[in-house]
Coordinates of C-alpha atoms in Angstrom, one line a residue:
M1 CA -149.9 91.3 -177.8
G2 CA -146.2 91.7 -178.1
I3 CA -144.0 90.2 -174.9
A4 CA -142.5 93.3 -173.2
P5 CA -138.7 92.8 -173.4
P6 CA -136.5 92.2 -170.2
P7 CA -134.6 95.3 -168.9
A8 CA -130.9 94.9 -170.5
S9 CA -128.3 94.2 -168.1
W10 CA -125.0 93.8 -170.1
G11 CA -123.0 95.9 -168.3
H12 CA -119.4 94.0 -168.8
D13 CA -117.9 92.9 -172.0
G14 CA -118.7 89.4 -171.0
Y15 CA -121.8 90.1 -169.4
G16 CA -121.4 90.6 -166.0
P17 CA -118.3 89.9 -163.4
G18 CA -118.1 86.6 -164.0
N19 CA -117.5 87.2 -167.7
T20 CA -119.9 84.2 -168.7
R21 CA -121.3 85.8 -172.1
Y22 CA -124.4 84.2 -170.6
N23 CA -127.8 86.3 -170.4
P24 CA -129.9 84.4 -168.2
A25 CA -132.5 87.3 -168.3
E26 CA -132.8 87.5 -172.2
T27 CA -136.4 86.0 -173.4
V28 CA -137.5 87.7 -176.2
I29 CA -135.3 86.3 -178.9
N30 CA -135.2 82.5 -179.3
A31 CA -135.3 80.0 -181.5
G32 CA -139.2 80.8 -181.7
S33 CA -138.4 84.7 -182.6
V34 CA -135.0 84.5 -183.9
N35 CA -136.1 84.6 -187.7
R36 CA -138.5 87.7 -187.2
L37 CA -135.7 89.5 -186.0
K38 CA -135.7 92.7 -188.1
L39 CA -132.7 95.8 -188.6
R40 CA -134.3 98.6 -186.3
W41 CA -131.1 101.1 -186.3
T42 CA -128.0 101.8 -186.9
V43 CA -125.0 103.8 -185.1
T44 CA -121.4 104.3 -186.5
P45 CA -119.6 106.2 -183.7
A46 CA -117.3 108.9 -184.6
P47 CA -113.4 108.0 -184.4
G48 CA -111.2 109.6 -182.1
R49 CA -107.7 110.7 -182.8
P50 CA -105.8 108.9 -185.5
G51 CA -103.7 106.2 -183.8
C52 CA -105.3 106.6 -180.4
Q53 CA -108.5 104.5 -181.5
P54 CA -109.5 101.6 -179.5
A55 CA -110.2 98.3 -182.0
P56 CA -114.0 97.7 -182.2
D57 CA -115.7 96.7 -179.2
A58 CA -119.1 95.0 -178.5
P59 CA -121.6 97.5 -177.1
R60 CA -123.0 97.2 -173.5
A61 CA -126.7 97.6 -172.9
V62 CA -128.2 98.7 -169.5
G63 CA -131.6 99.3 -169.0
D64 CA -133.1 101.2 -171.9
R65 CA -129.7 102.4 -173.0
V66 CA -126.8 101.2 -175.0
Y67 CA -123.3 102.3 -174.4
L68 CA -120.5 102.8 -177.0
L69 CA -116.8 103.7 -177.3
E70 CA -116.9 106.8 -179.4
A71 CA -114.9 109.9 -180.5
G72 CA -112.0 109.2 -178.1
G73 CA -114.6 108.9 -175.2
V74 CA -117.8 107.0 -174.2
A75 CA -121.6 107.8 -176.0
A76 CA -125.1 106.6 -174.7
Y77 CA -127.9 105.9 -177.1
Q78 CA -131.7 105.3 -177.0
A79 CA -132.0 101.3 -177.0
A80 CA -135.5 101.6 -178.7
T81 CA -134.3 104.3 -181.3
G82 CA -130.7 104.4 -181.5
K83 CA -131.2 108.0 -180.8
R84 CA -127.8 109.8 -178.7
L85 CA -128.5 111.2 -175.5
W86 CA -125.0 112.2 -174.0
R87 CA -121.0 111.7 -175.4
N88 CA -118.4 112.5 -173.1
T89 CA -115.0 112.6 -174.9
G90 CA -112.6 114.0 -172.7
F91 CA -109.9 111.3 -172.8
S92 CA -107.2 110.6 -174.8
Q93 CA -107.0 106.6 -174.7
I94 CA -109.5 104.7 -173.4
T95 CA -107.2 101.6 -172.1
A96 CA -110.4 99.0 -170.8
G97 CA -114.1 99.0 -170.1
P98 CA -116.7 100.7 -170.6
I99 CA -118.2 98.9 -167.4
V100 CA -121.8 99.7 -166.5
A101 CA -122.4 99.5 -163.4
G102 CA -124.1 100.7 -160.0
G103 CA -125.3 104.1 -162.1
L104 CA -121.6 104.7 -163.5
V105 CA -120.2 104.0 -166.6
L106 CA -116.6 103.3 -165.8
V107 CA -113.5 103.6 -168.5
A108 CA -109.9 103.7 -167.8
T109 CA -107.7 105.9 -170.1
T110 CA -104.3 107.0 -170.4
S111 CA -102.0 109.5 -172.5
C112 CA -102.1 108.5 -176.2
E113 CA -99.3 110.5 -177.5
S114 CA -96.7 110.6 -174.6
A115 CA -94.1 108.2 -174.6
S116 CA -93.0 109.0 -171.0
D117 CA -96.1 109.3 -169.5
Y118 CA -97.4 105.8 -168.5
D119 CA -100.1 106.8 -165.3
G120 CA -103.8 105.3 -165.7
S121 CA -106.6 106.8 -164.7
L122 CA -110.5 104.8 -164.1
V123 CA -112.8 107.7 -164.5
A124 CA -116.5 107.1 -163.8
L125 CA -118.9 108.9 -165.5
D126 CA -122.9 109.7 -164.8
A127 CA -124.8 106.8 -166.7
A128 CA -127.8 109.3 -167.0
T129 CA -125.8 112.2 -168.3
G130 CA -122.2 111.5 -169.0
A131 CA -120.8 114.1 -166.3
Q132 CA -117.9 112.8 -164.6
R133 CA -118.4 111.7 -160.7
W134 CA -115.0 110.5 -160.1
R135 CA -111.4 110.0 -161.3
R136 CA -108.5 108.1 -159.8
T137 CA -104.9 108.4 -161.2
A138 CA -102.2 105.4 -160.4
A139 CA -98.7 104.9 -161.4
W140 CA -99.7 102.2 -163.9
T141 CA -102.2 101.8 -167.2
I142 CA -104.9 100.1 -166.8
D143 CA -105.5 97.2 -168.9
T144 CA -108.2 94.6 -166.6
A145 CA -110.8 95.9 -164.9
V146 CA -113.8 94.1 -163.1
T147 CA -116.9 95.2 -160.9
D148 CA -118.2 93.5 -158.2
A149 CA -120.0 93.6 -154.9
G150 CA -119.8 97.5 -155.0
T151 CA -116.1 97.5 -155.7
V152 CA -114.0 98.2 -159.2
A153 CA -110.4 95.9 -159.2
T154 CA -107.9 97.3 -161.7
S155 CA -104.4 96.1 -162.8
G156 CA -101.6 97.4 -165.3
A157 CA -98.2 98.2 -165.8
C158 CA -95.6 100.6 -165.4
G159 CA -93.4 101.5 -167.7
T160 CA -91.5 103.8 -165.7
C161 CA -91.2 102.4 -162.5
D162 CA -88.2 100.8 -161.2
D163 CA -89.4 98.9 -158.1
A164 CA -92.8 97.8 -159.0
R165 CA -93.5 97.1 -162.6
H166 CA -97.4 96.0 -161.8
G167 CA -100.1 96.4 -159.7
A168 CA -103.6 95.8 -159.0
T169 CA -105.9 98.7 -157.1
A170 CA -109.5 98.8 -156.2
Y171 CA -111.8 101.3 -155.7
R172 CA -115.1 101.6 -153.6
L173 CA -117.6 101.9 -156.6
E174 CA -119.9 105.0 -155.5
D175 CA -116.9 107.5 -154.6
G176 CA -113.7 105.6 -156.0
I177 CA -112.4 105.7 -152.5
P178 CA -109.1 103.1 -152.9
L179 CA -109.8 100.0 -150.5
W180 CA -106.7 98.4 -151.4
T181 CA -103.6 98.1 -153.6
H182 CA -100.7 95.3 -154.3
S183 CA -97.5 95.8 -156.5
N184 CA -95.9 93.6 -158.6
E185 CA -99.4 91.6 -159.0
V186 CA -102.1 91.8 -161.6
L187 CA -105.6 90.3 -162.2
A188 CA -105.2 86.9 -164.2
G189 CA -108.6 88.0 -165.7
P190 CA -111.3 90.1 -166.1
V191 CA -113.3 87.7 -163.6
S192 CA -114.9 87.9 -160.3
A193 CA -116.5 84.7 -158.9
G194 CA -119.0 85.4 -156.3
G195 CA -116.8 88.4 -155.0
T196 CA -113.5 86.5 -155.4
I197 CA -110.8 87.5 -157.8
L198 CA -107.4 85.8 -159.1
L199 CA -104.2 87.5 -158.6
R200 CA -101.3 86.8 -160.3
R201 CA -97.7 87.6 -158.8
T202 CA -95.3 89.4 -161.7
A203 CA -92.1 89.1 -159.6
G204 CA -90.4 86.5 -157.1
R205 CA -92.1 83.1 -157.0
P206 CA -94.6 82.4 -159.4
G207 CA -98.0 81.9 -158.7
T208 CA -101.6 82.9 -158.6
W209 CA -103.9 83.7 -155.8
A210 CA -107.6 84.1 -154.9
G211 CA -108.5 86.9 -152.8
R212 CA -111.9 88.9 -152.0
I213 CA -112.3 92.0 -154.6
T214 CA -113.8 94.0 -151.3
T215 CA -110.7 93.6 -148.8
G216 CA -108.2 92.2 -151.1
K217 CA -107.6 89.3 -148.4
P218 CA -105.9 86.0 -149.6
V219 CA -108.8 82.9 -149.6
W220 CA -106.2 80.5 -151.3
G221 CA -103.3 80.2 -153.4
T222 CA -101.4 77.9 -156.1
D223 CA -98.2 78.1 -157.6
L224 CA -99.5 77.7 -161.1
T225 CA -100.4 81.0 -163.2
P226 CA -103.3 80.1 -165.3
T227 CA -105.5 83.0 -167.2
A228 CA -108.9 83.5 -165.6
V229 CA -111.3 82.9 -168.4
A230 CA -114.7 82.9 -166.4
A231 CA -116.7 81.8 -163.6
N232 CA -120.1 79.9 -163.2
P233 CA -123.0 82.2 -163.3
D234 CA -123.7 81.2 -159.8
G235 CA -120.2 81.9 -158.5
T236 CA -119.1 78.5 -157.4
Q237 CA -116.0 78.0 -159.8
F238 CA -113.5 79.5 -161.9
Y239 CA -112.8 78.4 -165.5
L240 CA -109.0 78.6 -165.9
R241 CA -106.7 78.2 -168.9
S242 CA -103.2 77.3 -168.8
D243 CA -100.3 75.0 -170.8
T244 CA -102.2 72.1 -169.6
G245 CA -105.7 73.0 -170.9
L246 CA -109.0 74.3 -169.2
A247 CA -109.7 73.5 -165.9
A248 CA -112.5 74.0 -163.4
H249 CA -111.7 74.8 -160.0
A250 CA -113.5 75.6 -157.0
A251 CA -113.8 79.4 -155.8
T252 CA -114.0 78.7 -152.5
D253 CA -110.7 76.8 -152.0
G254 CA -108.8 76.5 -155.5
R255 CA -109.4 72.5 -155.6
R256 CA -109.5 71.5 -159.1
L257 CA -112.8 69.7 -160.2
W258 CA -111.9 68.8 -163.7
L259 CA -109.5 68.9 -166.5
V260 CA -109.7 68.6 -170.1
P261 CA -106.3 69.0 -171.5
K262 CA -105.1 71.2 -174.4
E263 CA -108.4 72.8 -174.9
A264 CA -108.4 76.4 -175.2
G265 CA -110.3 79.0 -177.2
D266 CA -113.0 81.5 -176.2
L267 CA -115.8 80.5 -173.7
A268 CA -119.1 81.0 -172.6
A269 CA -120.7 79.2 -169.7
D270 CA -124.6 79.1 -168.8
G271 CA -124.1 77.0 -165.6
R272 CA -125.2 73.7 -166.6
R273 CA -122.5 73.7 -169.7
V274 CA -119.5 74.9 -170.8
Y275 CA -119.1 76.1 -174.7
V276 CA -115.8 76.2 -176.0
A277 CA -114.9 77.6 -179.6
S278 CA -111.1 76.2 -181.0
A279 CA -109.3 74.3 -183.6
G280 CA -112.2 74.4 -185.8
R281 CA -115.1 73.1 -183.8
V282 CA -117.3 74.3 -180.6
N283 CA -116.8 71.8 -177.9
T284 CA -119.5 71.7 -175.3
Y285 CA -118.8 70.3 -171.7
H286 CA -120.8 69.3 -168.5
A287 CA -120.0 72.2 -166.1
A288 CA -120.2 70.2 -163.1
T289 CA -117.9 67.1 -164.5
G290 CA -116.3 68.3 -167.8
R291 CA -117.5 65.5 -169.6
L292 CA -117.9 65.9 -173.2
L293 CA -121.5 66.6 -174.4
W294 CA -121.5 67.4 -178.1
T295 CA -119.4 68.6 -180.7
R296 CA -119.7 70.8 -183.6
A297 CA -116.9 71.5 -186.5
L298 CA -117.1 75.2 -187.5
A299 CA -114.7 77.1 -189.7
A300 CA -112.8 79.2 -187.5
P301 CA -115.1 79.6 -184.4
R302 CA -114.7 82.5 -181.7
A303 CA -116.5 84.7 -179.6
P304 CA -119.4 82.3 -178.3
V305 CA -122.8 84.1 -176.5
R306 CA -125.6 82.1 -174.9
A307 CA -129.3 83.8 -174.4
G308 CA -132.6 82.9 -174.8
G309 CA -132.0 78.7 -175.4
L310 CA -129.6 79.8 -178.2
L311 CA -125.9 79.6 -178.7
Y312 CA -124.4 82.3 -181.1
V313 CA -120.8 81.8 -182.8
L314 CA -118.6 84.0 -185.1
T315 CA -117.3 81.9 -187.6
G316 CA -114.9 82.8 -190.7
G317 CA -115.4 86.2 -192.1
G318 CA -117.3 87.3 -189.0
N319 CA -120.2 85.6 -190.0
L320 CA -122.9 84.3 -187.4
T321 CA -123.8 80.9 -186.8
I322 CA -126.7 80.0 -184.1
L323 CA -126.7 76.8 -182.8
S324 CA -129.1 75.0 -180.1
P325 CA -127.1 74.8 -176.8
G326 CA -128.6 71.0 -176.2
D327 CA -127.1 69.1 -179.2
G328 CA -125.6 72.0 -181.2
T329 CA -128.1 71.8 -184.1
V330 CA -127.5 74.8 -186.5
I331 CA -130.9 77.2 -186.3
S332 CA -131.7 78.7 -189.3
S333 CA -132.0 82.7 -189.9
R334 CA -133.5 84.9 -192.3
T335 CA -131.4 87.8 -191.5
A336 CA -127.3 87.0 -192.3
Y337 CA -125.3 88.7 -190.1
S338 CA -121.6 89.0 -191.7
A339 CA -118.4 91.0 -191.5
L340 CA -119.0 90.8 -187.2
E341 CA -115.8 92.6 -185.5
A342 CA -117.2 91.4 -182.1
H343 CA -119.2 89.2 -180.2
V344 CA -123.0 89.8 -180.3
V345 CA -124.7 91.2 -177.4
P346 CA -128.6 89.9 -176.6
A347 CA -130.3 92.0 -174.3
G348 CA -133.7 93.7 -173.2
G349 CA -135.1 92.1 -176.4
R350 CA -132.7 93.0 -179.0
L351 CA -129.6 91.7 -180.9
L352 CA -126.7 94.3 -180.9
T353 CA -124.0 93.5 -183.5
T354 CA -120.9 95.3 -184.2
Q355 CA -120.2 95.1 -188.0
Q356 CA -116.7 96.6 -188.9
K357 CA -117.5 100.0 -187.1
T358 CA -121.4 100.0 -187.0
I359 CA -123.6 98.9 -184.2
R360 CA -126.8 97.6 -185.3
S361 CA -129.7 96.7 -183.4
Y362 CA -132.1 93.9 -184.5
A363 CA -135.3 93.4 -183.0
P364 CA -138.8 91.5 -183.7

């Protein structure tokens, strides 16, 4: 008897609000079954208007559905068969998302053709039907968004504003009611650590501060201006990247817990280890101390993903290499995955890949 796949829950680009690229719920695809994966279906999303199409993006997988950017909008497909269930193309250009949370699919959109209309809208679609549930428009475009604690926080820039060239706004997820707005600040990254987000000042004295996503009230601040790459799965610490390297900071008070000088690159975090793909190798660090645990040389590694006792890494040419997260040993696969444009999505007992513009679903 086969193992029933767990419900898929990959709703953000980086899995969840922590942007961890780690799916702790995946149990079907592991070292014992990865060699038995077979191609089950393919979907090539219809293109949008020329010049308005987003770059190829990894799908989102929640419950029994897979959500894709398609035809200038969003489409939902049945996860088991690849059958399209609905498509909403009522957008000009999508600038952020989709994010699937609370029974909604969130996308940010702005005008594609106009050189003077820089307004950005956050649109919530019903995840079951694709119908619009609510829409909110601000003076600035939206290029970053994260959802946590029943709230969606967004930020972006205004090309025609004289006083506030940037802004961040948070909305209540269920109905889009605005909760708070900060001018001349942007999200330091699409990351929430247990409901705490980082905002960077874009005018006046440089600095970054942490605040609650629900209220926008400050918790702690720093004169530094790092990028928030991810959070620990338990929400206790941020992983921040700056000119000095990669650092872990406590989410509660901003204390620096460790620093790896000059370290940079794409990152995945599973709570025990932090995997960084950069400079021709994957370096793996102890999450609590920053101590180097192992390293593996690979050709142009990027986009690491952790799930099911496996570490997936894209390498040169978009090839997929599968490693053991414990020691970096290469795990062989009978299927060759190549020309991948985005990180893989292991969720719901399926491995979803983005090969050029085509989404492929593999399962045992």
